[in-house]
Short mmCIF file of N, CA and C in Angstrom, two decimals:
data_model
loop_
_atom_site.label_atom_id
_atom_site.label_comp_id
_atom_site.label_asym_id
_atom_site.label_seq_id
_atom_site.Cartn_x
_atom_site.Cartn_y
_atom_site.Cartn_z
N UNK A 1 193.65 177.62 35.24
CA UNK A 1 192.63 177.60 34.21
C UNK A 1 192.42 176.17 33.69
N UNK A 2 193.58 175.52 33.43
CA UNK A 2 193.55 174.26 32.94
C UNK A 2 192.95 173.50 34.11
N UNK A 3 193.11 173.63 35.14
CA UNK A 3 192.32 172.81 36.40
C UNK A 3 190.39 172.91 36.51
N UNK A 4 190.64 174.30 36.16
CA UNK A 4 188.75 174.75 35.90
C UNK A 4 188.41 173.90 35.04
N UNK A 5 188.96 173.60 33.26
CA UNK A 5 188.11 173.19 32.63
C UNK A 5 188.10 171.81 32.52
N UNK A 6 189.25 171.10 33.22
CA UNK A 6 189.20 169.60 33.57
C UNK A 6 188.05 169.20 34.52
N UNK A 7 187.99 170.26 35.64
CA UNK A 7 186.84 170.06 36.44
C UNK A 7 185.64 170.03 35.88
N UNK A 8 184.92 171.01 35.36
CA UNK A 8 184.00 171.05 34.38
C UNK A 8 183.98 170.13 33.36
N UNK A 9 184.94 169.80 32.66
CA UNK A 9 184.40 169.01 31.81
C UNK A 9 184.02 167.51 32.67
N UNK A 10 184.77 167.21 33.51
CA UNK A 10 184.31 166.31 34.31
C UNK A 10 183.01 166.18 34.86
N UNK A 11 182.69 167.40 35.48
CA UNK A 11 181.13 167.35 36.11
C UNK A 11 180.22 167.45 34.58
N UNK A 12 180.26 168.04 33.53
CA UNK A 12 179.63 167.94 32.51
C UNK A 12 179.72 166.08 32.35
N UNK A 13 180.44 165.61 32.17
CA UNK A 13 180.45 164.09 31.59
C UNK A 13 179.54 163.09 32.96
N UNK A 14 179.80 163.52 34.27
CA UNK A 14 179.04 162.83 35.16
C UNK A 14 177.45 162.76 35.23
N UNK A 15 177.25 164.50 34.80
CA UNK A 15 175.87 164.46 34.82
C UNK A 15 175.14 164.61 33.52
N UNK A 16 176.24 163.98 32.13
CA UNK A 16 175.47 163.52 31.19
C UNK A 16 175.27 161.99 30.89
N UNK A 17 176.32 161.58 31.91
CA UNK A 17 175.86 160.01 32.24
C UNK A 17 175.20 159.63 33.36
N UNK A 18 174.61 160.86 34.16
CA UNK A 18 173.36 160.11 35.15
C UNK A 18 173.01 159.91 34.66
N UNK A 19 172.20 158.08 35.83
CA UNK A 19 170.80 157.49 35.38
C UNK A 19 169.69 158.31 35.21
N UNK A 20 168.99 158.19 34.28
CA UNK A 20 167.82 158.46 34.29
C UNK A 20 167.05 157.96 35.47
N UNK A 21 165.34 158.94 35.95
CA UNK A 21 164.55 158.59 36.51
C UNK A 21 164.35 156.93 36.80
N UNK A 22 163.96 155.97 37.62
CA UNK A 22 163.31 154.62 37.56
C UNK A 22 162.54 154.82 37.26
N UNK A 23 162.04 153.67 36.32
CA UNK A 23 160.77 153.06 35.39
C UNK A 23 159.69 153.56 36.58
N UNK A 24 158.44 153.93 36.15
CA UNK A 24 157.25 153.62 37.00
C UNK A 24 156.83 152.20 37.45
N UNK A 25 156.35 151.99 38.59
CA UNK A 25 156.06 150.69 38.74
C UNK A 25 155.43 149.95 37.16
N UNK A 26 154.66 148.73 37.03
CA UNK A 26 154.12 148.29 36.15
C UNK A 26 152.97 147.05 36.33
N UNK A 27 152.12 147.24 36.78
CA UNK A 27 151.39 146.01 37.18
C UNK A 27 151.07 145.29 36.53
N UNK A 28 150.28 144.34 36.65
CA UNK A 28 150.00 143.07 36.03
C UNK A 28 149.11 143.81 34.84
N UNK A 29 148.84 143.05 33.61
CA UNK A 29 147.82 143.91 32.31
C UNK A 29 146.27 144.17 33.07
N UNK A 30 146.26 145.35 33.05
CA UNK A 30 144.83 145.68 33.27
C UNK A 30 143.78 145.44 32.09
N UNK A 31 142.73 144.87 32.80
CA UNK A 31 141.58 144.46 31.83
C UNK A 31 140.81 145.72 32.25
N UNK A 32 140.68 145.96 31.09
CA UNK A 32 140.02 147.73 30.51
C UNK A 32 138.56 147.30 30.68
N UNK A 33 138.13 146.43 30.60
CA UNK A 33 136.25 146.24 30.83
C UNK A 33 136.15 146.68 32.63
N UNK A 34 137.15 146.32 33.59
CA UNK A 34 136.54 146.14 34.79
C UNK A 34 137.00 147.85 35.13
N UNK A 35 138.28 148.16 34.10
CA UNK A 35 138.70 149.53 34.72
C UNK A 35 137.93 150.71 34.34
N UNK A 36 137.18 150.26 33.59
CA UNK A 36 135.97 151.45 32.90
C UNK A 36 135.17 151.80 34.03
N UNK A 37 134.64 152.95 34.24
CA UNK A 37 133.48 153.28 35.19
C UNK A 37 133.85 154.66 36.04
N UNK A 38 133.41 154.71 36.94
CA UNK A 38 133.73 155.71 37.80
C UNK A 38 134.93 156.05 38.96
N UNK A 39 135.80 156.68 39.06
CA UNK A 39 136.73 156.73 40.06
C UNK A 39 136.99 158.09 40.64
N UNK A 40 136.97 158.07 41.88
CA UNK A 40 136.38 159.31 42.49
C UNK A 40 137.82 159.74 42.98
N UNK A 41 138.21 160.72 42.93
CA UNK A 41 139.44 161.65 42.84
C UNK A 41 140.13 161.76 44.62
N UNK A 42 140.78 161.19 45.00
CA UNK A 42 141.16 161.29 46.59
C UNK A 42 141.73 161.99 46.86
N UNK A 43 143.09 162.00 46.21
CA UNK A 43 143.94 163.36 46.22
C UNK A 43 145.17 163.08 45.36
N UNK A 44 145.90 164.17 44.87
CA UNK A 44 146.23 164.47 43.59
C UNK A 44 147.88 165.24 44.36
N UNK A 45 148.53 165.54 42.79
CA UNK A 45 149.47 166.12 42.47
C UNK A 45 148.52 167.07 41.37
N UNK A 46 148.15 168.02 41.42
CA UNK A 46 147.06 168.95 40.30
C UNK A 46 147.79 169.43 39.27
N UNK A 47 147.07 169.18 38.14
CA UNK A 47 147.46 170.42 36.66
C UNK A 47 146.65 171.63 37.02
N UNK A 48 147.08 172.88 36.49
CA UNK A 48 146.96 174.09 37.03
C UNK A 48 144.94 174.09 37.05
N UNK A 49 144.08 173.59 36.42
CA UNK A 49 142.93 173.93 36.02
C UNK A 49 141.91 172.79 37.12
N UNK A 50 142.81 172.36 37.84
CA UNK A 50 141.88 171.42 38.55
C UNK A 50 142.37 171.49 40.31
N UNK A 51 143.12 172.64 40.42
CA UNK A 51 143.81 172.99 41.25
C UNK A 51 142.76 173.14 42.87
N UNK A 52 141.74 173.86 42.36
CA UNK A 52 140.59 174.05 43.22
C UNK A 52 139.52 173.30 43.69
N UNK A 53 139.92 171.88 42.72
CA UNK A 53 138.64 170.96 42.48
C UNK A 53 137.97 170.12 44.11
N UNK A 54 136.62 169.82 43.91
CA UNK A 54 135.66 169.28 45.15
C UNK A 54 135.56 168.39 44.38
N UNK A 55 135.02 167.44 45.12
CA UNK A 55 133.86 166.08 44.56
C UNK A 55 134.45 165.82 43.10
N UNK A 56 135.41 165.25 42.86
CA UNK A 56 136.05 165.18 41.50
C UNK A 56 135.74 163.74 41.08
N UNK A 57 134.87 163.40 40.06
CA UNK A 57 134.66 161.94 39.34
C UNK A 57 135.58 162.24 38.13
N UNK A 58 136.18 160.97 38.22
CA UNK A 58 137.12 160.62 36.53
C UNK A 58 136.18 159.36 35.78
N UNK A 59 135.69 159.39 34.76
CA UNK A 59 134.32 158.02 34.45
C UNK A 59 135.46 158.07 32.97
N UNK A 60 135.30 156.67 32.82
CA UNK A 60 136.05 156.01 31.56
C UNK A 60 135.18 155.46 30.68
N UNK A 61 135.41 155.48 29.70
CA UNK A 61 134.03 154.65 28.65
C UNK A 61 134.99 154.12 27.03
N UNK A 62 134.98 152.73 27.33
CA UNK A 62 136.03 152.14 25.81
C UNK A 62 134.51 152.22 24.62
N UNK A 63 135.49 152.65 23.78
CA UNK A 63 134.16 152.41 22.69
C UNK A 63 134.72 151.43 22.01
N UNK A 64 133.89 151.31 20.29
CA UNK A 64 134.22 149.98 19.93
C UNK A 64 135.27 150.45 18.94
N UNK A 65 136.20 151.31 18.55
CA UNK A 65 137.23 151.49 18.08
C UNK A 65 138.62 151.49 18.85
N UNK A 66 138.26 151.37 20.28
CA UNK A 66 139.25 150.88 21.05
C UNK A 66 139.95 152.24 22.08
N UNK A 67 139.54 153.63 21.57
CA UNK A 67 139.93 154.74 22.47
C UNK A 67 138.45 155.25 23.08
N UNK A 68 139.35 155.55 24.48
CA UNK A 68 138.54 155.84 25.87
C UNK A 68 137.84 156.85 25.72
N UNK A 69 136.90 157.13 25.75
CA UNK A 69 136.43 158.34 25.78
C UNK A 69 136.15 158.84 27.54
N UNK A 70 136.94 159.99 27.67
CA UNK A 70 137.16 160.06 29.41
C UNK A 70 136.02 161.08 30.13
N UNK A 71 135.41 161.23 30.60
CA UNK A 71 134.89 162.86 31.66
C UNK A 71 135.48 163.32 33.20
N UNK A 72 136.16 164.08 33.01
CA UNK A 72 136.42 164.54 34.38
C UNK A 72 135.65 165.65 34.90
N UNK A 73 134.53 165.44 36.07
CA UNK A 73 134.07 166.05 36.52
C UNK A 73 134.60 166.72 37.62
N UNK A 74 133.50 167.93 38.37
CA UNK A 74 134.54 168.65 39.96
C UNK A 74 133.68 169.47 40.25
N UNK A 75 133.59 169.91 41.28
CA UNK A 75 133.14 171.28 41.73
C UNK A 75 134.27 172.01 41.94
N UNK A 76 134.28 173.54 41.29
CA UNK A 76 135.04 174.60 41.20
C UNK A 76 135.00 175.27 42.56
N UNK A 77 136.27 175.29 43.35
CA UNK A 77 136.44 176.17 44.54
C UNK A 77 135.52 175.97 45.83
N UNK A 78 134.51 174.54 45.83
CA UNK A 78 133.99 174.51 46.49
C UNK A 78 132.74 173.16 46.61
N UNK A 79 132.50 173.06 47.37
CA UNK A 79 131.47 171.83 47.42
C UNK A 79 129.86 172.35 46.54
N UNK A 80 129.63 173.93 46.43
CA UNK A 80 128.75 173.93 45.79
C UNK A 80 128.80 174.80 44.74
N UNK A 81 130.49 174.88 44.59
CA UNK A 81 130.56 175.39 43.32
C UNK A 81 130.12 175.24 41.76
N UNK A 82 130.57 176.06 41.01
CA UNK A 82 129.74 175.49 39.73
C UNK A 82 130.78 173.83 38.84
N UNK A 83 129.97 173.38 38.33
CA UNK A 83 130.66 171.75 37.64
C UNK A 83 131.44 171.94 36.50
N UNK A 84 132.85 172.01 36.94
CA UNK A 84 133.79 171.96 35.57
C UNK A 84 133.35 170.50 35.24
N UNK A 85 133.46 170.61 33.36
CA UNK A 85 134.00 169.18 32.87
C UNK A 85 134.59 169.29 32.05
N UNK A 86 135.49 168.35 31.92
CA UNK A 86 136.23 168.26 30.81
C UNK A 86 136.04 167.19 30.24
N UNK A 87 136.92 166.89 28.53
CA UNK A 87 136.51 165.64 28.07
C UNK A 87 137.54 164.82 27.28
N UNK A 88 138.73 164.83 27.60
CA UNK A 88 140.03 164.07 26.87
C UNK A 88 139.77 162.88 26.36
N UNK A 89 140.31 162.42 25.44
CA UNK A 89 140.05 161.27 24.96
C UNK A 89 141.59 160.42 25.18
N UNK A 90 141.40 159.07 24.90
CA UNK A 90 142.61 158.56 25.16
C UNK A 90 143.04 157.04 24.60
N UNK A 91 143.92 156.90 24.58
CA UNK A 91 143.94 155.56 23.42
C UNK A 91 145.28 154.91 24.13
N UNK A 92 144.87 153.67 24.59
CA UNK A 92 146.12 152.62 25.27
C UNK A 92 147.57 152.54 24.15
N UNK A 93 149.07 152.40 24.69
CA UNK A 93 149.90 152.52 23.89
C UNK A 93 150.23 150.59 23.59
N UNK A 94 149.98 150.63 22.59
CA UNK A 94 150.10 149.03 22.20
C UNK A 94 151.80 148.47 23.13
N UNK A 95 151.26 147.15 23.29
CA UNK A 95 152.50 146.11 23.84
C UNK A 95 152.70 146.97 25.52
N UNK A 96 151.41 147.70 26.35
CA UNK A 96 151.69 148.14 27.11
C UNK A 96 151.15 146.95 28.63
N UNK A 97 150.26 145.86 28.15
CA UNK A 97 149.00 145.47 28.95
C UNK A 97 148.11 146.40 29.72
N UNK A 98 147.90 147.18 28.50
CA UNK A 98 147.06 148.32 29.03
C UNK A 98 147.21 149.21 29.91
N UNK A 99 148.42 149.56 30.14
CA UNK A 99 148.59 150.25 31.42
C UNK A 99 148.94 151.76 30.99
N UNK A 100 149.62 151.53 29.95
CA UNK A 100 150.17 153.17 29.58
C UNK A 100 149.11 153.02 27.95
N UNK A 101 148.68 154.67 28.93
CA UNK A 101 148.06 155.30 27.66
C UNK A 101 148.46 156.45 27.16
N UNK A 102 147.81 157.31 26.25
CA UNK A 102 147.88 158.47 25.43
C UNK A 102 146.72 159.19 25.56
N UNK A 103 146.67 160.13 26.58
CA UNK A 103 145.76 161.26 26.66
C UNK A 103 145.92 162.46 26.08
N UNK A 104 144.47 162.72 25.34
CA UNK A 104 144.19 164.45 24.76
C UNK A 104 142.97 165.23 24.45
N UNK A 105 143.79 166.34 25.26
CA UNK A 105 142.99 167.52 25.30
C UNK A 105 142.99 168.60 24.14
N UNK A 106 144.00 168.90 23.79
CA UNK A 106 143.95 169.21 22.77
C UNK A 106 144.61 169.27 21.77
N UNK A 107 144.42 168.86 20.54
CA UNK A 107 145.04 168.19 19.22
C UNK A 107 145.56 169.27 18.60
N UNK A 108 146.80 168.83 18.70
CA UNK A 108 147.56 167.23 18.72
C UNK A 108 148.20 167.03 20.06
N UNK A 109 148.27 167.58 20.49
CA UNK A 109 149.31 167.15 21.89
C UNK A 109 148.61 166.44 22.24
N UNK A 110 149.55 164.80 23.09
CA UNK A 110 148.79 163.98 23.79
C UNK A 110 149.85 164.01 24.96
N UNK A 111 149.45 163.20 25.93
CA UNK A 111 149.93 163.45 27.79
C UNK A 111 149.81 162.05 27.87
N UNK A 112 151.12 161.83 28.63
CA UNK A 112 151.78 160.64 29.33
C UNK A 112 150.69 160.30 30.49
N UNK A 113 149.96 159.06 30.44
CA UNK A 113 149.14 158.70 31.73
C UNK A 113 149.16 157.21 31.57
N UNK A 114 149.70 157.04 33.25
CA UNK A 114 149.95 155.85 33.05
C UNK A 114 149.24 155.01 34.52
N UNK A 115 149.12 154.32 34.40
CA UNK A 115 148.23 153.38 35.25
C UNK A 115 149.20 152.51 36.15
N UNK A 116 149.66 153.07 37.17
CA UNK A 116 151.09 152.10 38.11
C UNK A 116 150.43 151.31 38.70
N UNK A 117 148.79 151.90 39.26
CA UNK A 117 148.78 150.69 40.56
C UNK A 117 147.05 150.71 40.33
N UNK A 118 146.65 149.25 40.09
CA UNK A 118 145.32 149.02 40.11
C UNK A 118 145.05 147.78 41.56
N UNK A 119 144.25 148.20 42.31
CA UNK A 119 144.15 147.25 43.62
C UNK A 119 143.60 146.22 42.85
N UNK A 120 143.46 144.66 43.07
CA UNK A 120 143.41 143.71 42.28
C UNK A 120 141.86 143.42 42.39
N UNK A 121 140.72 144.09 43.33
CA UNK A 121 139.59 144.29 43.01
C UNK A 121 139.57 145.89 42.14
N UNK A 122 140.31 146.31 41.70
CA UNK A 122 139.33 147.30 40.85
C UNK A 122 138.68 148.63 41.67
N UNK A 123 139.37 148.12 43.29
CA UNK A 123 138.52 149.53 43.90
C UNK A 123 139.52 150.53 44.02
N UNK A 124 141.19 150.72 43.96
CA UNK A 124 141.84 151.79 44.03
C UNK A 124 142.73 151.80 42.87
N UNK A 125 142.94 153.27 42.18
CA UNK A 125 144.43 152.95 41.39
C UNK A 125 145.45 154.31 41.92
N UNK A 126 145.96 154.18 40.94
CA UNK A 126 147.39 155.21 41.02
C UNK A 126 147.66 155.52 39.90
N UNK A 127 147.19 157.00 38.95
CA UNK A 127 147.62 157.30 38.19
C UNK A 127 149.32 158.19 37.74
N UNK A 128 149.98 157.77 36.91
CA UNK A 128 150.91 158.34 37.80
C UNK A 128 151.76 158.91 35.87
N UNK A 129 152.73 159.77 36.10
CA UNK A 129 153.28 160.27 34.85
C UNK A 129 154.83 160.06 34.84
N UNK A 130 155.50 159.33 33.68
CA UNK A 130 156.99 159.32 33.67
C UNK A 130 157.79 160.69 34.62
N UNK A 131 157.67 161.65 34.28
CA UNK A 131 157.75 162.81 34.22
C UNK A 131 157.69 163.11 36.20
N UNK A 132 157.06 162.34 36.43
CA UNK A 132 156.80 162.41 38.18
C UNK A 132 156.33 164.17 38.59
N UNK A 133 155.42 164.67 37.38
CA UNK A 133 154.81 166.25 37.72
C UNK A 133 153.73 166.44 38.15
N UNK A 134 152.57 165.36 37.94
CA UNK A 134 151.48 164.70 38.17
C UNK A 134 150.95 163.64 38.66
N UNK A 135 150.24 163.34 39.93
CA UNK A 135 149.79 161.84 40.13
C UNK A 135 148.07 162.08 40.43
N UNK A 136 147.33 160.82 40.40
CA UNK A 136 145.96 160.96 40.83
C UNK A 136 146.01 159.75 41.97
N UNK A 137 145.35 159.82 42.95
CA UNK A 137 145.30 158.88 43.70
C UNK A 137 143.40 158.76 43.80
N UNK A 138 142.76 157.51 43.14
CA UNK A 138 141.50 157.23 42.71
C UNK A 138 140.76 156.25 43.00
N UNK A 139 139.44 155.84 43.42
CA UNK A 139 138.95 155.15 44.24
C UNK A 139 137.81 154.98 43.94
N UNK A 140 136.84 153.40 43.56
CA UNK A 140 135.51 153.16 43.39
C UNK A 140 134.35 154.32 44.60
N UNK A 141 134.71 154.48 45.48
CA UNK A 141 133.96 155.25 46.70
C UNK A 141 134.94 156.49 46.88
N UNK A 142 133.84 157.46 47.60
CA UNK A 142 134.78 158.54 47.71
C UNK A 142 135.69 158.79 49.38
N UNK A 143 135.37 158.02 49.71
CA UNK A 143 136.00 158.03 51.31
C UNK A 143 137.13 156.12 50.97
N UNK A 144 138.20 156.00 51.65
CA UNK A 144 138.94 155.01 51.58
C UNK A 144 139.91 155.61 53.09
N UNK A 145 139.96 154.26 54.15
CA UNK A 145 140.27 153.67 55.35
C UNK A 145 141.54 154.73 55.13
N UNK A 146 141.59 155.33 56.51
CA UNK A 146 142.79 156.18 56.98
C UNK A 146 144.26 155.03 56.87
N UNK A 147 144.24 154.16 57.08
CA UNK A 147 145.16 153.31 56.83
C UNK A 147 146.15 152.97 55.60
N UNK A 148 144.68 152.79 54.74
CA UNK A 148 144.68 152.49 53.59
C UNK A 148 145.25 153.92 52.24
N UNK A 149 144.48 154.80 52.78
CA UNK A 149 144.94 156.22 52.30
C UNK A 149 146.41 156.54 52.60
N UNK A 150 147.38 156.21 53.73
CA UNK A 150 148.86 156.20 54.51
C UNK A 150 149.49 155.48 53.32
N UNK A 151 148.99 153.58 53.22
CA UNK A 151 149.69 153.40 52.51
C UNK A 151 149.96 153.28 51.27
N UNK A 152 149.13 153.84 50.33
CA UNK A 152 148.31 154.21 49.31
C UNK A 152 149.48 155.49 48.87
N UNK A 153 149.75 156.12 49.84
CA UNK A 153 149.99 157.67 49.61
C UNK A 153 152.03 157.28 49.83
N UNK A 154 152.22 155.98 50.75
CA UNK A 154 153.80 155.58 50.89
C UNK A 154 154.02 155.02 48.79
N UNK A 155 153.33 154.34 48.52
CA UNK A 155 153.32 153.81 47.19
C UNK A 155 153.97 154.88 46.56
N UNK A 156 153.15 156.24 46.43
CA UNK A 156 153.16 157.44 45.47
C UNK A 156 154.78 157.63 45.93
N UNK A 157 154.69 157.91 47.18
CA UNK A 157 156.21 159.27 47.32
C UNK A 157 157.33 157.67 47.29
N UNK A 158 157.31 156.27 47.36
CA UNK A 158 158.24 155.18 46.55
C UNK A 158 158.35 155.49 45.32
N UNK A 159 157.60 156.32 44.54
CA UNK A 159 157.34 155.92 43.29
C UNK A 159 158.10 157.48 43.02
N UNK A 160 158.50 158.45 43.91
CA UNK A 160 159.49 159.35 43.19
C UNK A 160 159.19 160.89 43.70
N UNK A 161 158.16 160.48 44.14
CA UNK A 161 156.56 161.65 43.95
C UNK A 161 157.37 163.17 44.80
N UNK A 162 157.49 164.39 44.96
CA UNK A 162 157.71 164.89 45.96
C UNK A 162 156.12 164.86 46.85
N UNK A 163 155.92 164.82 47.79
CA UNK A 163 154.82 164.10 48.78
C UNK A 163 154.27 165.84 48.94
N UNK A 164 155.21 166.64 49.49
CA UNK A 164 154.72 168.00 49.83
C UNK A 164 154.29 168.44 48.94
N UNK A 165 153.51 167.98 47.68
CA UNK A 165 152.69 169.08 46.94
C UNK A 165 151.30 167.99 46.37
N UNK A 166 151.13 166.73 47.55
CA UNK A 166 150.95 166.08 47.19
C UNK A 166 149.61 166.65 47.37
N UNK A 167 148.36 166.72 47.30
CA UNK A 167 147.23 166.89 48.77
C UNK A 167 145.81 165.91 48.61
N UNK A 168 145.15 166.41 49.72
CA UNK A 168 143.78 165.71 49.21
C UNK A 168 142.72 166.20 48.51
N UNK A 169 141.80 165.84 47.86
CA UNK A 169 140.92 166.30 47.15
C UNK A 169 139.29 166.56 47.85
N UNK A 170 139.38 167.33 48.42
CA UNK A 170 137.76 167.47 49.36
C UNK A 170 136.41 166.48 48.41
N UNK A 171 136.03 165.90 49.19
CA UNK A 171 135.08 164.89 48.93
C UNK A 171 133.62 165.14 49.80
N UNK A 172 132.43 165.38 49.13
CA UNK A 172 131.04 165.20 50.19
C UNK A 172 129.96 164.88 49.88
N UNK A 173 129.53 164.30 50.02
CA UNK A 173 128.42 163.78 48.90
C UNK A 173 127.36 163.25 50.25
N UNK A 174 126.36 163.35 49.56
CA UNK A 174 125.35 163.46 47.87
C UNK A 174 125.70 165.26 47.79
N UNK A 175 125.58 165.61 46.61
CA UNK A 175 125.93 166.66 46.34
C UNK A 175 124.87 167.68 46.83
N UNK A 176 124.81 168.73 46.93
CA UNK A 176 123.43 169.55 46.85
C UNK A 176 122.44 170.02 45.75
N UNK A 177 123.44 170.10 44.93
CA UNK A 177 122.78 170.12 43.24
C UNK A 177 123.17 168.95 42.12
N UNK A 178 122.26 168.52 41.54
CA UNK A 178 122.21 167.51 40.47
C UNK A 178 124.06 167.73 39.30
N UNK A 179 123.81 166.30 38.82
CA UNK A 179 125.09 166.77 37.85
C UNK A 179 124.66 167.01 36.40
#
């Protein structure tokens, strides 16, 4: 008996001194004027409500009080399904260089989103969450080089990701119906 709870207390003390997760990457400070605009959804780690999503735009807009006002658009279950949107708002976490913000949907809860990887033109990022439950993989155009998508997608599963629940986001455009 005395051997059981030496053991145990042992494995209790080992795995209350594991390391924590690694930091998310951290890139250089993103300038929020060039990161504003449109970024078209490639493929994802999904929250349950966007699970089905087509043709997915994420559009950013800073106002002059300094929080984002966000739209995530999609087609539901299909390329000519009907247009979810949603509309979170979001506010950068000071001393971050803009990279980690504070997203919300609904108040008060706000959501860990953080910005790991901006391509240094502004045409790809990597949204990605401490938490490693969620990632967005996002792009000025909706098609990006088979190459580029490989190593784009090696970044994510470096970064912690499990890869098998990773997928892509169906993309086709011009749409058939207006937005």
């Amino acid at each position: 008996m005395l051997r059981f709870t030496l053991v145990s207390l042992l494995l209790a003390f080992t795995l209350g001194c594991a390391s924590p997760r690694q930091p998310l990457p951290v890139p250089a400070p993103v300038d929020l004027q060039r990161f504003m605009g449109d970024w078209y959804v490639i493929g994802f780690i999904p929250l349950f409500p966007e699970r089905n999503a087509h043709n997915g735009i994420e559009s950013y807009q800073l106002s002059d009080d300094g929080r984002i006002a966000v739209s995530y658009q999609f087609r539901e279950g299909g390329f000519a399904g009907p247009l979810k949107t949603y509309h979170p708002q979001a506010r950068v976490v000071d001393n971050t260089g803009n990279t980690e913000w504070r997203t919300q949907f609904i108040w008060p809860f706000t959501a860990d989103y953080r910005i790991a990887y901006v391509s240094p033109d502004y045409s790809e990022t990597i949204i990605a969450r401490q938490a490693r439950d969620y990632v967005w993989l996002m792009a000025r155009t909706p098609v990006i080089a088979d190459d580029r998508l490989q190593a784009l997608r090696q970044q994510i599963a470096d970064m912690g990701y499990d890869m098998s629940a990773f997928r892509l986001q169906p993309q086709q455009w011009p749409e058939s119906s207006p937005r």
